Short mmCIF file of C-alpha atoms in Angstrom, two decimals:
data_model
loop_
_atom_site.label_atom_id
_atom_site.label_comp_id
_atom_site.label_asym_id
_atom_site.label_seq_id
_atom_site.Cartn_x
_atom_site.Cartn_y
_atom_site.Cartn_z
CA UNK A 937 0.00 0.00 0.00
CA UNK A 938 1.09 3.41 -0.54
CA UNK A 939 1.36 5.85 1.92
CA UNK A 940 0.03 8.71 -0.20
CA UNK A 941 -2.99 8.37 -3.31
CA UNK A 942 -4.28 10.84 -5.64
CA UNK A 943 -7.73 11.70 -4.90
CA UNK A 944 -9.67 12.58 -7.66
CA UNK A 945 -13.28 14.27 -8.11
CA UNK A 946 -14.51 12.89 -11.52
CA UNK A 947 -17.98 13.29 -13.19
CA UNK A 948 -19.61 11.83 -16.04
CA UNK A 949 -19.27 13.68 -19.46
CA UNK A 950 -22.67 12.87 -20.69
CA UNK A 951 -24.19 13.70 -16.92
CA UNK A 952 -21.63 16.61 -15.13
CA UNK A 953 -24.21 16.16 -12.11
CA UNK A 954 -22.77 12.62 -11.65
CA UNK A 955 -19.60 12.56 -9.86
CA UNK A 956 -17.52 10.60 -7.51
CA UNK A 957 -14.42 10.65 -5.55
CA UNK A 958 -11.96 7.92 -6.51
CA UNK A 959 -8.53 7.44 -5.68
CA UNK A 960 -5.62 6.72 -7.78
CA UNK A 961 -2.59 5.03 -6.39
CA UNK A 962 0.91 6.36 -7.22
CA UNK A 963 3.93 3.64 -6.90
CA UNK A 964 6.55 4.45 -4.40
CA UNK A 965 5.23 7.74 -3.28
CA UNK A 966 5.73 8.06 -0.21
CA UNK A 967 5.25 11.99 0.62
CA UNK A 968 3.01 15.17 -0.81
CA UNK A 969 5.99 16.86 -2.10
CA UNK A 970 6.71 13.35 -4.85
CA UNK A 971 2.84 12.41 -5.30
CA UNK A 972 2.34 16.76 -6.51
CA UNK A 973 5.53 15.79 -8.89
CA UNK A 974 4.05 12.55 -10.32
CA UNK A 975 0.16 12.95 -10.32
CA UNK A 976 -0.04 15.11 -13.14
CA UNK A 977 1.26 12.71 -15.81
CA UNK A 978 -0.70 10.03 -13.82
CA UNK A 979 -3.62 11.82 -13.91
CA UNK A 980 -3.21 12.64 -17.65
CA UNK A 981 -2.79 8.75 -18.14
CA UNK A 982 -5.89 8.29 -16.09
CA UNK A 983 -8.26 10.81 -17.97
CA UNK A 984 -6.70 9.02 -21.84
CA UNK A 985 -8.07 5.91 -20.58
CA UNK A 986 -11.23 7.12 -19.43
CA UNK A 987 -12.82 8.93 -22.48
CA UNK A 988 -15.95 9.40 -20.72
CA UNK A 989 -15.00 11.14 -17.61
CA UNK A 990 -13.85 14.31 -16.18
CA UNK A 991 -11.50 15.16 -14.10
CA UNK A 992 -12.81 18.40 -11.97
CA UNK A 993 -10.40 18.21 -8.98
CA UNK A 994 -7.55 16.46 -7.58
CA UNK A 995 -5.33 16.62 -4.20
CA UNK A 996 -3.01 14.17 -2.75
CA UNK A 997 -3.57 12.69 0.61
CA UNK A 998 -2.69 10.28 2.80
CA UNK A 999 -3.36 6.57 1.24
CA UNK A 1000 -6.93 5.15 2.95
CA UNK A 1001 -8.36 8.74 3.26
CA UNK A 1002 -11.24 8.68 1.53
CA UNK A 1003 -12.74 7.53 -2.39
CA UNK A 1004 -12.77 4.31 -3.79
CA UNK A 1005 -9.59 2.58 -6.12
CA UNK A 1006 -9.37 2.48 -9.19
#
């Protein structure tokens, strides 16, 4: 487990009413200052994959803290 995840706000394209919190992990990230450095090319590898989402907010936090994986 990592000690620090992305946490990400994300809503549906075709419904921007329907969002969730989800959390995507970063691999040996272990504090804010190196998950802020890494997230945005994660998160840009995220949103590619997911065509029918959007990404309205993001933060780092401690791994556990709240959202669901992905």
């Amino acid at each position: 487990m990592n000690a620090i995840d992305i946490l990400m706000t994300i809503c549906l394209l075709s419904d921007p009413k329907a969002c969730e919190q989800r959390t995507l992990p970063v691999a040996e990230v272990t504090s804010l200052a190196e998950c802020l450095y890494w997230a945005q090319p994660r998160i840009a590898e995220w949103s590619t994959s997911h065509p029918k989402y959007r990404i309205v907010r993001w933060r780092c936090a401690k791994a556990g803290a709240e959202g669901e994986p992905i």
